[in-house]
């Protein structure tokens, strides 16, 4: 939103806008175009003015239309009313004329009739009595009289009228002079009888010679002529008149408002046509009201009936309706005006919103352009059943078009169905329809473009808005390549390039699932190289690596297609073999492996080396259903193979687990015993074969078990060896030995050296010399009081590390003894190289002395050899006086065995130290003084 604000006021640069963001905008052509096109504010104002004008225009048109319709309607109404008024006025004047004609004709008839009667009666007609005879209508406003040639009334319908002279009356004079045969209609004159004026209708009487003989007169008051026009037919300002053709008014009927007006016309008006109807303007009338005027000449009489109908009255109703219509029109106009104001407001808000949306869209596009992301907006196209049929691309940026390999201008406005093949379209539709339903979708897509500049992997993100989707595409090719590389590294063993344990842990569950589905088997062959440590120790780590690689390659060459080989780590490999005939094929495969490894490997240094392996085999489904259990069982089987002498394979059997369990229990018990300090040392003396003088004590370990009592080494050392605990035990023995020496020293005993047995594993640790140094220093014991016994097997294979350790000890001044000599395979050269001090010949050879010449000869050879090498010889297991005698005869230097002493506790050993001479019969003075028995015989078998 801030960005929009900045666009909106380019002249007002906010201090918070960083130079980077300004640079960002400048770098964008769209922004430049916007700012260059002039200030945006006037543009916005222009937009608003356009909107306002549009709304006002629409409103004006609507108002104009409203008024046009209203006025047209009024006009047509008016025209219709006018038309009707003209028609009515014509009709009225016509019917008035007809009525008048009939009335005047009746009067004419009366005059004719009276003249006839007058003549016929010879002037004896009585008019006063005649009305009853129906001579003329008996109405108050119609009278008749007969006048003689002198102008004197001879008879009259009016009482007492006879004898009155009318000689000066116009009608008499006119009739007398003109001698017309027609009835004359006189102008209205004052009536003799009433205040009302009267119209005199006269007819001349002639004597037989044609001379004037008098006049028949009928006088009618105007009311007589007006009587048939009802009041109702007249409007308040209407009038109906009877005029002579010269314009003289004979009778007139007027509406209420103009009844007292002498004449309604300002000027006398003339009607030349026989009949007609017209509108006369207001200025022609005294009351200033326009009128519809209709006239009609009477047939046979020079008279004219005229109807004046006031427009004011005619249009009275119309005026009300017109007022109403105008009011409606005004109201409508106002409403439209209001509507346009509201509309303008609404549309300007809408426009604002649209503008903001447009701004947002542009900003978003700018952002995505800058971010190198592709973006699209698409609209769902719905079918008749409201199901989405297609998608229309509304907008996209260049990057987006690039991603999918089309031109942007082509894409905008295109539908998916037009740009994708039907199969591809189906996949795309499924994804897009799904996003329309759920509102969000994201996945990673691998693109198959051959163009190297094009991305190979993209992230596609779809977000629903309204009826469409906003789609962003981001290039993740680099990250993906890195990820794949990492995945490869995570799944590959760096040394051998074989798949590693991580790969296997992912792969096996799927493989087992598959096997479950198709009822197939999976075999795991866990291969652990035998004594590989020796390879490292003798040839070095680099050669060890080389051998591991060579082993991996050889194992790989033995696999069937579809089998997998994994390096678990160290010298362990697993072969995964899948299929239906596994059980039958596994043994041959295991044998092939053993045989193949037995073939020598020629390493870079030119030496060839053989390696053996122990293989444990577990098979799905009989040995387990899960990855972990199958691996565990293969491991147990492999241990069983190792325990069984190595260089062999074993199929997993349930009892292996029990044995392993027992071994683990034992190991744990040993660990606990170390912790609880349950191990103690016994000491067995080694004496001069001739004098019986104590030369040394061999430290022997025993387990003082709280329940089992004293446990001999044979019952726990093998477990300690296999578990590696032998290293800890060895260190414990050294520590206890030095403690004991320190104690004896403190007791001021005449100390003799103590020999300690160290295992090959202990020497292989490489830190034995530093442990010894530490003990020597801590306990303040002279180095000459320590002797180290090693077995022949420790020296096998010219183990470099062992040789180094031993020579370091030798250099330190520690005596080295080779124990159980004759049971291993040490060579003369090894003995010589190591510069050993003492050779302890195994008790088996001592026992064989008594069995004849061969045993003696063998013994003698060993002694000669040792002496030749400058070594002392110790015979072990001397149990009888005869053996001692023989050994003395063979020049054996020292002896050790039950004949001299069984292993003794520390306290007992202290006594032996004090005795110094331990051969039976050779008692020291002290002993003799104390009365101690020198022969201590115990029923224990063997030593450590
Ligand atoms: N050269 C080399 N040695 C390794 C590597 N990884 C482990 N080792 C060594 O391989 C040896 C494996 O020894 P073990 O399997 O425990 O024992 P072993 O000597 O083979 O004896 P057995 O298994 O009982 O037959 C150890 O000494 C490890 O230090 C490696 O990557 N390269």
CSV table of C-alpha atoms in Angstrom, one decimal, residues 364-518:
chain,number,residue,atom,x,y,z
A,364,UNK,CA,2.4,-7.4,-7.6
A,365,UNK,CA,3.5,-7.8,-11.1
A,366,UNK,CA,6.4,-5.5,-10.5
A,367,UNK,CA,7.4,-7.4,-7.4
A,368,UNK,CA,7.2,-10.7,-9.2
A,369,UNK,CA,9.0,-9.4,-12.2
A,370,UNK,CA,11.8,-8.2,-9.9
A,371,UNK,CA,11.7,-11.4,-8.0
A,372,UNK,CA,12.1,-13.4,-11.2
A,373,UNK,CA,8.9,-15.2,-10.5
A,374,UNK,CA,6.4,-16.1,-13.2
A,375,UNK,CA,2.9,-15.1,-12.4
A,376,UNK,CA,-0.5,-15.6,-14.0
A,377,UNK,CA,-4.1,-14.8,-13.2
A,378,UNK,CA,-6.6,-17.1,-14.7
A,379,UNK,CA,-10.4,-17.1,-14.6
A,380,UNK,CA,-12.5,-20.2,-14.4
A,381,UNK,CA,-14.9,-20.7,-17.3
A,382,UNK,CA,-18.1,-22.4,-16.1
A,383,UNK,CA,-20.4,-24.6,-18.2
A,384,UNK,CA,-24.1,-24.9,-18.1
A,385,UNK,CA,-24.1,-27.2,-15.0
A,386,UNK,CA,-21.8,-24.8,-13.2
A,387,UNK,CA,-18.9,-27.1,-13.6
A,388,UNK,CA,-15.6,-25.6,-14.6
A,389,UNK,CA,-15.0,-26.3,-18.3
A,390,UNK,CA,-11.9,-24.3,-19.0
A,391,UNK,CA,-9.6,-21.6,-17.7
A,392,UNK,CA,-8.9,-18.3,-19.3
A,393,UNK,CA,-5.5,-16.6,-18.9
A,394,UNK,CA,-6.3,-13.0,-17.8
A,395,UNK,CA,-2.8,-11.8,-17.2
A,396,UNK,CA,0.8,-13.0,-17.0
A,397,UNK,CA,4.2,-11.6,-16.8
A,398,UNK,CA,7.1,-12.2,-19.2
A,399,UNK,CA,8.8,-14.6,-16.9
A,400,UNK,CA,5.6,-16.6,-16.5
A,401,UNK,CA,5.3,-16.9,-20.3
A,402,UNK,CA,8.9,-17.8,-20.5
A,403,UNK,CA,8.4,-20.6,-18.0
A,404,UNK,CA,5.8,-22.3,-20.2
A,405,UNK,CA,7.5,-21.5,-23.4
A,406,UNK,CA,4.9,-19.1,-25.0
A,407,UNK,CA,4.7,-15.5,-26.0
A,408,UNK,CA,3.0,-13.3,-23.4
A,409,UNK,CA,0.8,-11.5,-25.8
A,410,UNK,CA,-0.4,-14.8,-27.2
A,411,UNK,CA,-1.0,-16.2,-23.7
A,412,UNK,CA,-3.1,-13.3,-22.4
A,413,UNK,CA,-6.7,-14.1,-23.4
A,414,UNK,CA,-6.0,-17.7,-24.4
A,415,UNK,CA,-7.8,-20.6,-22.8
A,416,UNK,CA,-6.1,-23.7,-21.5
A,417,UNK,CA,-8.0,-25.8,-24.0
A,418,UNK,CA,-6.4,-23.8,-26.8
A,419,UNK,CA,-2.8,-24.1,-25.5
A,420,UNK,CA,-2.6,-27.6,-24.2
A,421,UNK,CA,-3.0,-30.9,-25.8
A,422,UNK,CA,-6.0,-32.8,-24.5
A,423,UNK,CA,-4.0,-35.2,-22.4
A,424,UNK,CA,-1.9,-32.4,-20.8
A,425,UNK,CA,-5.0,-30.2,-20.4
A,426,UNK,CA,-6.6,-32.9,-18.4
A,427,UNK,CA,-3.8,-33.0,-15.9
A,428,UNK,CA,-3.6,-29.2,-15.7
A,429,UNK,CA,-7.4,-29.0,-15.3
A,430,UNK,CA,-7.4,-31.5,-12.5
A,431,UNK,CA,-4.8,-29.4,-10.6
A,432,UNK,CA,-6.5,-26.1,-11.3
A,433,UNK,CA,-10.0,-27.4,-10.5
A,434,UNK,CA,-8.7,-28.8,-7.2
A,435,UNK,CA,-7.2,-25.4,-6.3
A,436,UNK,CA,-10.6,-23.8,-7.1
A,437,UNK,CA,-12.2,-26.2,-4.6
A,438,UNK,CA,-9.6,-26.1,-1.8
A,439,UNK,CA,-8.4,-22.5,-2.3
A,440,UNK,CA,-4.7,-23.5,-2.4
A,441,UNK,CA,-2.4,-25.8,-4.1
A,442,UNK,CA,1.4,-26.1,-4.3
A,443,UNK,CA,3.7,-28.6,-6.0
A,444,UNK,CA,7.0,-28.9,-7.6
A,445,UNK,CA,7.2,-29.6,-11.3
A,446,UNK,CA,10.0,-31.0,-13.4
A,447,UNK,CA,10.1,-29.3,-16.8
A,448,UNK,CA,11.3,-31.2,-19.8
A,449,UNK,CA,12.7,-28.3,-21.7
A,450,UNK,CA,15.8,-29.1,-23.7
A,451,UNK,CA,16.9,-25.4,-23.5
A,452,UNK,CA,19.6,-25.2,-20.9
A,453,UNK,CA,18.7,-21.6,-20.1
A,454,UNK,CA,15.2,-22.8,-19.1
A,455,UNK,CA,14.5,-23.9,-15.6
A,456,UNK,CA,14.4,-27.6,-15.0
A,457,UNK,CA,12.4,-27.5,-11.8
A,458,UNK,CA,9.8,-25.0,-10.7
A,459,UNK,CA,7.5,-24.5,-7.7
A,460,UNK,CA,3.9,-23.9,-8.8
A,461,UNK,CA,1.6,-22.2,-6.3
A,462,UNK,CA,-2.1,-21.6,-6.9
A,463,UNK,CA,-4.2,-19.3,-4.7
A,464,UNK,CA,-7.9,-18.8,-5.3
A,465,UNK,CA,-9.4,-15.3,-5.6
A,466,UNK,CA,-13.0,-14.8,-6.5
A,467,UNK,CA,-13.8,-16.8,-9.7
A,468,UNK,CA,-10.1,-17.2,-10.6
A,469,UNK,CA,-6.7,-18.2,-9.4
A,470,UNK,CA,-3.4,-16.4,-8.9
A,471,UNK,CA,-0.6,-18.6,-10.1
A,472,UNK,CA,3.1,-18.1,-9.3
A,473,UNK,CA,5.9,-20.1,-10.7
A,474,UNK,CA,9.3,-20.0,-9.1
A,475,UNK,CA,12.5,-21.4,-10.6
A,476,UNK,CA,14.0,-23.8,-8.1
A,477,UNK,CA,16.4,-25.6,-10.5
A,478,UNK,CA,19.5,-24.7,-8.5
A,479,UNK,CA,18.0,-25.5,-5.2
A,480,UNK,CA,16.6,-28.7,-6.6
A,481,UNK,CA,19.9,-29.7,-8.1
A,482,UNK,CA,21.5,-29.0,-4.7
A,483,UNK,CA,18.8,-31.0,-2.9
A,484,UNK,CA,19.2,-33.9,-5.3
A,485,UNK,CA,22.9,-33.7,-4.8
A,486,UNK,CA,22.4,-33.7,-1.1
A,487,UNK,CA,20.0,-36.6,-1.3
A,488,UNK,CA,22.5,-38.5,-3.4
A,489,UNK,CA,25.2,-37.8,-0.9
A,490,UNK,CA,22.9,-38.8,2.0
A,491,UNK,CA,22.2,-42.1,0.2
A,492,UNK,CA,25.6,-42.9,-1.0
A,493,UNK,CA,28.6,-44.3,0.8
A,494,UNK,CA,31.5,-41.9,0.1
A,495,UNK,CA,34.2,-44.6,0.0
A,496,UNK,CA,32.7,-47.3,-2.2
A,497,UNK,CA,30.0,-45.2,-3.9
A,498,UNK,CA,27.5,-47.9,-2.9
A,499,UNK,CA,24.1,-47.0,-1.5
A,500,UNK,CA,24.4,-46.6,2.3
A,501,UNK,CA,22.3,-47.4,5.4
A,502,UNK,CA,20.2,-44.3,4.9
A,503,UNK,CA,19.2,-45.4,1.5
A,504,UNK,CA,18.5,-48.9,2.7
A,505,UNK,CA,16.3,-47.7,5.5
A,506,UNK,CA,14.2,-45.9,3.0
A,507,UNK,CA,14.2,-48.6,0.3
A,508,UNK,CA,13.6,-51.7,2.4
A,509,UNK,CA,10.1,-50.8,3.7
A,510,UNK,CA,8.9,-50.2,0.2
A,511,UNK,CA,10.5,-53.4,-1.1
A,512,UNK,CA,8.9,-55.4,1.8
A,513,UNK,CA,5.6,-53.9,1.0
A,514,UNK,CA,5.9,-54.9,-2.6
A,515,UNK,CA,7.0,-58.4,-1.6
A,516,UNK,CA,3.9,-58.6,0.7
A,517,UNK,CA,1.7,-57.7,-2.2
A,518,UNK,CA,3.0,-60.2,-4.6
